[in-house]
Coordinates of C-alpha atoms in Angstrom, one line a residue:
Chain A
M10 CA 30.1 -3.9 -26.6
L11 CA 28.7 -6.3 -24.1
E12 CA 32.0 -6.1 -22.2
L13 CA 31.8 -2.4 -22.1
F14 CA 28.2 -2.6 -20.8
I15 CA 29.2 -5.0 -18.1
E16 CA 32.2 -3.0 -17.1
N17 CA 30.0 0.1 -16.8
F18 CA 26.8 -1.1 -15.3
L19 CA 27.5 -4.5 -13.7
N20 CA 31.0 -3.9 -12.5
I21 CA 31.9 -6.4 -9.8
D22 CA 35.0 -4.6 -8.5
S23 CA 32.9 -1.4 -8.0
L24 CA 30.3 -3.4 -6.2
L25 CA 32.7 -5.1 -3.9
Q26 CA 34.2 -1.7 -3.1
I27 CA 31.0 0.1 -2.2
Y28 CA 28.6 -2.6 -0.9
P29 CA 29.1 -1.5 2.8
L30 CA 27.9 1.9 1.8
L31 CA 24.8 0.5 0.1
L32 CA 24.0 -1.7 3.1
Q33 CA 24.3 1.2 5.5
G34 CA 22.0 3.1 3.1
L35 CA 19.5 0.3 3.1
R36 CA 19.5 0.4 6.9
F37 CA 18.4 4.1 6.8
T38 CA 15.8 3.3 4.2
I39 CA 14.3 0.6 6.4
M40 CA 14.4 2.8 9.5
L41 CA 12.6 5.6 7.7
A42 CA 9.9 3.2 6.6
V43 CA 9.6 1.5 10.0
V44 CA 9.1 4.9 11.7
A45 CA 7.1 6.7 9.1
L46 CA 4.6 3.9 8.2
P47 CA 2.9 3.4 11.6
L48 CA 3.0 7.1 12.3
S49 CA 1.2 7.9 9.0
I50 CA -1.4 5.2 9.5
A51 CA -2.2 6.3 13.0
W52 CA -2.4 10.0 11.9
G53 CA -4.7 9.0 9.0
L54 CA -6.8 6.9 11.3
V55 CA -7.3 9.8 13.7
V56 CA -8.5 12.0 10.8
A57 CA -10.9 9.4 9.5
V58 CA -12.4 8.5 12.9
A59 CA -12.8 12.2 13.6
Y60 CA -14.8 12.4 10.4
S61 CA -17.0 9.5 11.3
F62 CA -18.8 11.6 14.0
H63 CA -20.3 13.6 11.2
I64 CA -20.1 17.0 12.8
R65 CA -20.8 19.1 9.7
W66 CA -18.5 22.1 10.0
F67 CA -15.7 19.9 11.4
N68 CA -16.0 17.5 8.4
I69 CA -15.7 20.4 6.0
L70 CA -12.4 21.3 7.7
L71 CA -11.3 17.7 7.6
I72 CA -12.0 17.3 3.9
G73 CA -10.2 20.6 3.3
Y74 CA -7.2 19.3 5.3
I75 CA -7.2 16.0 3.4
D76 CA -7.4 17.6 0.0
L77 CA -4.8 20.3 0.8
V78 CA -2.3 17.7 2.0
R79 CA -3.0 15.5 -1.0
A80 CA -2.5 18.4 -3.4
F81 CA 0.9 19.4 -1.9
P82 CA 3.8 17.7 -3.6
I83 CA 5.8 15.9 -0.9
V84 CA 9.1 17.2 -2.2
V85 CA 7.9 20.7 -1.7
L86 CA 6.8 19.8 1.8
L87 CA 10.2 18.3 2.6
V88 CA 12.1 21.3 1.3
L89 CA 9.8 23.7 3.3
I90 CA 10.4 21.7 6.5
F91 CA 14.1 21.1 6.0
Y92 CA 15.2 24.4 4.4
G93 CA 12.3 26.7 5.4
L94 CA 11.8 26.0 9.1
P95 CA 15.4 26.9 10.2
F96 CA 14.4 30.5 9.4
L97 CA 12.1 30.3 12.4
G98 CA 14.9 28.8 14.5
L99 CA 13.6 25.2 14.1
K100 CA 16.4 23.1 12.7
L101 CA 15.4 19.5 12.1
G102 CA 17.8 16.7 11.0
G103 CA 17.3 15.0 7.7
F104 CA 15.7 12.0 9.2
T105 CA 13.2 13.9 11.3
A106 CA 12.4 16.2 8.4
A107 CA 11.8 13.3 6.1
V108 CA 9.6 11.4 8.6
L109 CA 7.6 14.5 9.2
A110 CA 7.1 15.2 5.5
I111 CA 6.2 11.6 4.7
A112 CA 3.8 11.3 7.7
L113 CA 2.1 14.7 7.1
N114 CA 1.6 13.9 3.4
N115 CA 0.4 10.4 4.0
S116 CA -2.0 11.4 6.7
G117 CA -4.1 12.9 3.9
Y118 CA -3.9 9.7 1.8
Y119 CA -4.6 7.3 4.7
G120 CA -7.2 9.6 6.1
E121 CA -9.1 9.5 2.8
I122 CA -8.8 5.7 2.5
F123 CA -9.9 5.0 6.1
R124 CA -12.7 7.6 5.7
A125 CA -14.1 6.0 2.6
G126 CA -13.8 2.6 4.2
I127 CA -15.7 3.7 7.4
E128 CA -18.4 5.4 5.3
A129 CA -18.9 2.1 3.4
V130 CA -19.8 0.2 6.5
P131 CA -23.6 0.1 6.7
K132 CA -25.2 2.5 9.3
G133 CA -27.1 -0.4 10.8
Q134 CA -23.8 -1.8 12.2
R135 CA -23.4 1.3 14.3
E136 CA -27.0 1.2 15.4
A137 CA -26.9 -2.5 16.2
G138 CA -23.8 -1.8 18.3
R139 CA -25.6 0.9 20.2
A140 CA -28.7 -1.2 20.7
L141 CA -26.5 -3.9 22.2
G142 CA -25.2 -1.4 24.7
F143 CA -21.6 -0.9 23.3
R144 CA -19.9 2.3 24.1
T145 CA -19.0 4.6 21.2
W146 CA -15.3 3.8 21.3
H147 CA -16.0 0.1 21.4
I148 CA -18.4 0.4 18.4
I149 CA -15.6 2.2 16.5
A150 CA -12.8 -0.1 17.5
L151 CA -14.6 -3.5 17.5
I152 CA -17.4 -3.1 14.9
I153 CA -16.7 -0.3 12.4
L154 CA -12.9 -0.4 12.0
P155 CA -12.4 -4.1 11.3
Q156 CA -15.0 -4.0 8.5
A157 CA -13.7 -0.7 7.2
I158 CA -10.1 -2.0 7.0
R159 CA -11.3 -5.1 5.1
K160 CA -13.1 -2.9 2.6
A161 CA -10.1 -0.6 2.2
L162 CA -7.4 -3.3 2.2
A163 CA -6.4 -2.8 -1.5
P164 CA -5.8 1.0 -1.3
L165 CA -4.2 0.6 2.1
A166 CA -1.6 -1.8 0.8
S167 CA -1.1 0.2 -2.4
N168 CA -0.5 3.4 -0.4
S169 CA 1.8 1.7 2.0
L170 CA 3.9 0.5 -0.9
E171 CA 4.0 4.1 -2.2
L172 CA 5.1 5.3 1.2
V173 CA 8.1 2.9 1.4
K174 CA 9.1 4.1 -2.2
T175 CA 8.7 7.7 -1.1
T176 CA 11.4 7.3 1.5
S177 CA 13.9 7.8 -1.3
I178 CA 13.1 11.5 -1.4
A179 CA 15.2 11.8 1.8
A180 CA 18.1 11.7 -0.5
L181 CA 17.3 15.3 -1.3
V182 CA 18.1 16.4 2.2
A183 CA 21.4 14.6 2.3
L184 CA 20.2 11.7 4.4
P185 CA 22.4 8.8 3.4
E186 CA 19.6 6.3 2.7
L187 CA 19.9 3.8 -0.1
L188 CA 19.5 6.1 -3.1
R189 CA 21.8 8.8 -1.7
S190 CA 24.4 6.3 -0.7
A191 CA 24.3 4.9 -4.3
R192 CA 24.8 8.4 -5.7
V193 CA 27.8 9.0 -3.4
A194 CA 29.3 5.6 -4.4
Q195 CA 28.7 6.4 -8.1
E196 CA 30.6 9.6 -7.7
Q197 CA 33.4 8.0 -5.8
T198 CA 34.0 5.2 -8.3
Y199 CA 33.1 7.0 -11.5
N200 CA 30.9 4.1 -12.3
P201 CA 27.1 3.7 -12.4
T202 CA 27.0 0.2 -11.0
P203 CA 26.0 1.4 -7.5
L204 CA 22.9 3.1 -9.0
I205 CA 21.9 -0.1 -10.8
A206 CA 22.6 -2.1 -7.6
A207 CA 20.4 0.3 -5.6
A208 CA 17.6 0.0 -8.1
A209 CA 18.0 -3.8 -8.0
I210 CA 17.7 -3.8 -4.2
Y211 CA 14.6 -1.6 -4.3
F212 CA 13.1 -4.0 -6.9
V213 CA 13.9 -7.2 -5.1
L214 CA 12.6 -5.9 -1.7
L215 CA 9.4 -4.3 -3.0
W216 CA 8.4 -6.6 -5.9
P217 CA 6.6 -9.3 -3.9
F218 CA 4.7 -6.6 -2.2
A219 CA 3.8 -4.9 -5.5
R220 CA 2.6 -8.2 -6.8
W221 CA 0.4 -8.7 -3.7
V222 CA -1.0 -5.1 -4.2
A223 CA -1.8 -5.9 -7.8
V224 CA -3.7 -9.0 -6.8
L225 CA -5.7 -7.1 -4.1
E226 CA -6.5 -4.3 -6.5
R227 CA -7.8 -6.7 -9.2
R228 CA -9.9 -8.6 -6.6
A229 CA -11.4 -5.3 -5.4
Q230 CA -12.2 -4.3 -8.9
L231 CA -13.9 -7.6 -9.6
Q232 CA -16.1 -7.2 -6.5
R233 CA -17.6 -4.0 -7.9
Chain B
M6 CA 3.9 36.5 14.2
D7 CA 5.8 39.2 12.5
R8 CA 8.7 36.9 12.1
I9 CA 6.5 34.3 10.3
I10 CA 5.2 37.0 8.0
D11 CA 8.6 38.4 7.4
N12 CA 10.1 35.0 6.6
Y13 CA 7.4 33.1 4.8
F14 CA 5.0 35.7 3.5
N15 CA 7.3 38.5 2.7
L16 CA 5.5 40.3 -0.2
Q17 CA 8.6 42.2 -1.3
V18 CA 10.6 39.0 -1.6
M19 CA 7.7 37.2 -3.3
A20 CA 7.3 40.0 -5.8
G21 CA 11.0 39.8 -6.6
A22 CA 10.8 36.0 -7.0
F23 CA 7.6 36.0 -9.0
P24 CA 8.9 36.1 -12.6
D25 CA 11.4 33.3 -11.9
V26 CA 8.9 31.1 -10.1
L27 CA 6.3 31.8 -12.8
K28 CA 8.7 30.7 -15.5
G29 CA 9.3 27.5 -13.4
F30 CA 5.6 27.0 -13.2
G31 CA 5.4 27.0 -17.0
V32 CA 8.0 24.2 -17.1
T33 CA 6.0 22.3 -14.4
I34 CA 2.8 22.5 -16.4
L35 CA 4.5 21.5 -19.6
V36 CA 6.3 18.5 -18.1
T37 CA 3.0 17.4 -16.3
L38 CA 1.0 17.6 -19.5
L39 CA 3.7 15.7 -21.5
V40 CA 4.0 13.0 -18.8
I41 CA 0.2 12.5 -18.8
A42 CA 0.1 12.4 -22.6
V43 CA 3.0 10.0 -22.9
G44 CA 2.0 7.8 -19.9
M45 CA -1.7 7.5 -20.8
G46 CA -0.9 6.9 -24.5
A47 CA 1.7 4.3 -23.9
G48 CA -0.3 2.7 -21.1
L49 CA -3.4 2.3 -23.4
G50 CA -1.1 1.0 -26.1
L51 CA 0.4 -1.6 -23.8
A52 CA -3.0 -2.7 -22.5
L53 CA -4.3 -3.2 -26.1
L54 CA -1.1 -5.1 -27.0
R55 CA -1.8 -7.4 -24.1
S56 CA -5.3 -8.0 -25.3
L57 CA -3.8 -9.7 -28.4
R58 CA -2.5 -12.4 -26.0
I59 CA 0.8 -13.1 -27.6
R60 CA 2.8 -15.0 -25.0
L61 CA 6.2 -13.4 -25.4
V62 CA 4.8 -9.9 -25.7
D63 CA 2.7 -10.5 -22.6
L64 CA 5.7 -11.5 -20.6
L65 CA 7.8 -8.5 -21.7
I66 CA 4.9 -6.1 -20.9
V67 CA 4.4 -7.6 -17.4
I68 CA 8.1 -7.2 -16.7
Y69 CA 8.0 -3.6 -17.8
I70 CA 4.9 -2.9 -15.8
D71 CA 6.3 -4.6 -12.6
A72 CA 9.6 -2.8 -12.9
F73 CA 8.1 0.7 -13.2
R74 CA 5.4 0.1 -10.7
T75 CA 7.9 -1.0 -8.1
L76 CA 10.8 1.4 -8.5
P77 CA 10.5 4.8 -6.7
Q78 CA 10.1 7.8 -9.0
L79 CA 13.3 9.4 -7.8
V80 CA 15.3 6.2 -8.4
V81 CA 14.2 6.0 -12.0
I82 CA 15.0 9.7 -12.5
I83 CA 18.5 9.4 -11.0
V84 CA 19.4 6.2 -12.9
I85 CA 18.3 7.8 -16.2
Y86 CA 20.0 11.1 -15.6
F87 CA 23.3 9.9 -13.9
G88 CA 23.5 6.4 -15.2
L89 CA 22.7 6.5 -18.9
P90 CA 25.5 9.0 -19.8
Y91 CA 27.9 6.1 -19.2
A92 CA 26.2 4.3 -22.0
G93 CA 26.7 7.4 -24.2
L94 CA 23.2 8.6 -23.7
S95 CA 23.0 12.0 -22.1
L96 CA 19.5 13.3 -21.7
S97 CA 18.5 16.8 -20.7
P98 CA 16.8 17.2 -17.4
F99 CA 13.5 18.0 -19.2
V100 CA 13.6 14.8 -21.4
T101 CA 14.7 12.8 -18.4
M102 CA 11.7 13.9 -16.4
V103 CA 9.2 13.3 -19.2
F104 CA 10.7 9.8 -19.9
A105 CA 11.0 8.7 -16.3
L106 CA 7.6 9.9 -15.1
G107 CA 6.0 9.0 -18.4
A108 CA 7.3 5.4 -18.1
I109 CA 6.1 5.1 -14.6
L110 CA 2.6 6.4 -15.4
S111 CA 2.4 4.2 -18.5
A112 CA 3.1 1.1 -16.3
F113 CA 0.3 2.0 -13.8
A114 CA -2.1 3.1 -16.7
A115 CA -1.4 -0.2 -18.6
E116 CA -2.3 -2.2 -15.5
I117 CA -5.4 -0.1 -14.8
F118 CA -6.6 -0.2 -18.4
W119 CA -6.0 -3.9 -18.6
S120 CA -7.9 -4.9 -15.5
A121 CA -10.7 -2.5 -16.6
I122 CA -10.9 -4.3 -20.0
M123 CA -11.0 -7.6 -18.2
A124 CA -13.8 -6.4 -16.0
V125 CA -16.1 -5.7 -18.9
P126 CA -18.5 -8.7 -19.0
P127 CA -17.6 -11.2 -21.8
G128 CA -21.2 -11.0 -22.9
Q129 CA -20.5 -7.6 -24.3
S130 CA -17.9 -8.8 -26.9
D131 CA -20.0 -11.9 -27.6
A132 CA -22.9 -9.6 -28.4
A133 CA -20.7 -7.4 -30.6
K134 CA -19.5 -10.5 -32.5
A135 CA -23.1 -11.6 -33.0
L136 CA -23.9 -8.2 -34.4
G137 CA -21.1 -8.7 -36.9
L138 CA -18.6 -6.1 -35.5
S139 CA -14.9 -6.7 -36.3
R140 CA -12.5 -7.3 -33.5
L141 CA -11.1 -3.8 -33.8
K142 CA -14.5 -2.2 -33.8
T143 CA -15.6 -4.3 -30.8
M144 CA -12.6 -3.0 -28.9
A145 CA -13.0 0.6 -29.9
L146 CA -16.8 1.0 -29.8
V147 CA -17.9 -1.6 -27.2
I148 CA -15.2 -2.5 -24.8
L149 CA -13.0 0.6 -24.4
P150 CA -15.9 3.1 -23.7
Q151 CA -17.0 0.9 -20.8
A152 CA -13.5 0.1 -19.6
G153 CA -12.6 3.8 -19.7
R154 CA -15.5 4.6 -17.3
L155 CA -14.3 1.9 -15.0
A156 CA -10.7 3.0 -15.2
L157 CA -11.3 6.7 -14.9
P158 CA -11.1 7.2 -11.1
M159 CA -7.9 5.2 -10.7
L160 CA -6.3 6.8 -13.7
T161 CA -7.1 10.3 -12.4
N162 CA -5.6 9.5 -9.0
R163 CA -2.5 8.1 -10.5
A164 CA -2.0 11.0 -13.0
I165 CA -2.2 13.5 -10.1
A166 CA 0.2 11.5 -7.9
I167 CA 2.7 11.3 -10.8
G168 CA 2.1 14.9 -11.9
K169 CA 3.2 16.0 -8.4
G170 CA 6.4 14.1 -9.0
T171 CA 7.5 16.8 -11.5
A172 CA 8.8 18.6 -8.4
L173 CA 11.4 15.9 -8.2
G174 CA 12.9 17.6 -11.2
T175 CA 14.8 19.8 -8.7
A176 CA 17.1 16.8 -8.1
V177 CA 18.4 16.9 -11.7
A178 CA 18.4 20.8 -11.9
L179 CA 15.3 21.1 -14.0
P180 CA 14.3 24.8 -13.7
E181 CA 10.7 24.0 -12.6
T182 CA 8.7 25.7 -9.9
L183 CA 10.5 24.3 -6.8
G184 CA 14.0 24.5 -8.3
Q185 CA 13.4 28.2 -9.3
A186 CA 12.1 29.0 -5.8
Q187 CA 15.1 27.3 -4.2
S188 CA 17.5 29.3 -6.3
V189 CA 15.9 32.6 -5.4
M190 CA 15.7 31.5 -1.7
A191 CA 19.5 30.9 -1.7
I192 CA 20.1 34.4 -3.1
V193 CA 17.8 36.4 -0.8
A194 CA 18.2 34.2 2.3
N195 CA 14.5 34.2 2.8
P196 CA 12.1 31.2 2.3
S197 CA 9.1 33.3 1.0
P198 CA 9.8 32.1 -2.6
L199 CA 9.1 28.6 -1.3
T200 CA 5.7 29.7 0.0
L201 CA 5.1 31.2 -3.5
A202 CA 6.1 27.9 -5.1
A203 CA 3.7 26.0 -2.8
M204 CA 0.9 28.4 -3.8
F205 CA 1.5 27.7 -7.4
Y206 CA 1.4 23.9 -6.9
L207 CA -1.7 24.2 -4.8
A208 CA -3.4 26.3 -7.5
L209 CA -2.6 23.6 -10.0
F210 CA -3.4 20.5 -7.9
I211 CA -6.2 21.5 -5.5
P212 CA -8.7 21.7 -8.4
L213 CA -7.4 18.4 -9.8
V214 CA -7.8 16.7 -6.4
A215 CA -11.3 18.1 -6.0
A216 CA -12.1 16.9 -9.5
S217 CA -10.9 13.4 -8.7
R218 CA -13.3 13.4 -5.7
V219 CA -16.2 14.2 -8.1
I220 CA -15.0 11.6 -10.6
E221 CA -14.7 9.0 -7.8
H222 CA -18.2 9.9 -6.7
K223 CA -19.6 9.6 -10.2
F224 CA -17.7 6.6 -11.6
G225 CA -16.4 5.0 -8.5
P226 CA -17.5 1.7 -6.8
G227 CA -21.2 1.3 -6.7
H228 CA -22.1 3.6 -9.6

């Protein structure tokens, strides 16, 4: 029984045979995260800073944008971009399509997180900055944002973890990232060990980060 | 402009796809509701189990929570659907989705419930004890109502995030909204069914996202 289990799920031969495939997949996963993460954060920051000027009609649009993007399942977005856009003559590769879908989706999440963080900074900070003769951009960059980011650290970290996990949906557009590579390897070897190995890699890489997020979240909750 | 309308908002194609996509939408709603029921129920159960403070049980629950909080949704789905059959356990796409997303939501919910229970001031359970309430009654009548209020904003956000994951069912050929739309799209060579599917999802999730905003405002930090 145990032997059968090991032969199926922890098969060393299978692992030796397919580990180059998994490593290559891991490279794509990391590349996706490295490109999509800063892009999403920057995009969300732009949305939130735009909101902080409190132009009424514009803010209604921004909230509409944030909620629309957050209500849109990212898989649907990815399928629309990858399979839908070619009908307009715009054919994107799997990598570009995945980055675009992740960044667009997360611009809503980061936008809302930064927005709430900025709104939580007392108004007096902005006024004091102005009284001291700071320019608007300096007030935002040097006074508001550092405090806003501190206040929003827990959700920022949590969302960044979710973003890295989300890169696995690129498997749906045939990009050979970690999950897709594991699936290919599983089909080649008729053995599920690659799937288990991929899950183990995700866990080992992300677990420390997940722990840190849990600590931050608990601390944020206690501060309330 | 005409090309956009013809490709993405083609009413004729949409009308043809409507019955299939609507059927898929029924599956989406059913899976979402089951995932929320399973996830919230199991999450609360795990949090209560933790409050008994039995060392070994605690350890097992923490491992469970960490595993399902850390692994991506699609990875859990794929491992269950394509991996478990090797152990002689073949689950249908429907059951796979409910199990996978339900397990993930239960892990997040357990952690949220648990930290909310911990955040209720200890004076509350002391007072209940002084009033002669049993441990069970203290939990049910004093601690949980307060913890629930604290947990509500995060629980709603998580439930929405994981509910949207039902669209991943397309990866295991579950005939839900997105999968149905993709099948029709492949036949008619026109992506309007995708637009229709997107509209269905938005009709379901925009009210929920808006509601989460209200809940955040009412029960969130500082209230």
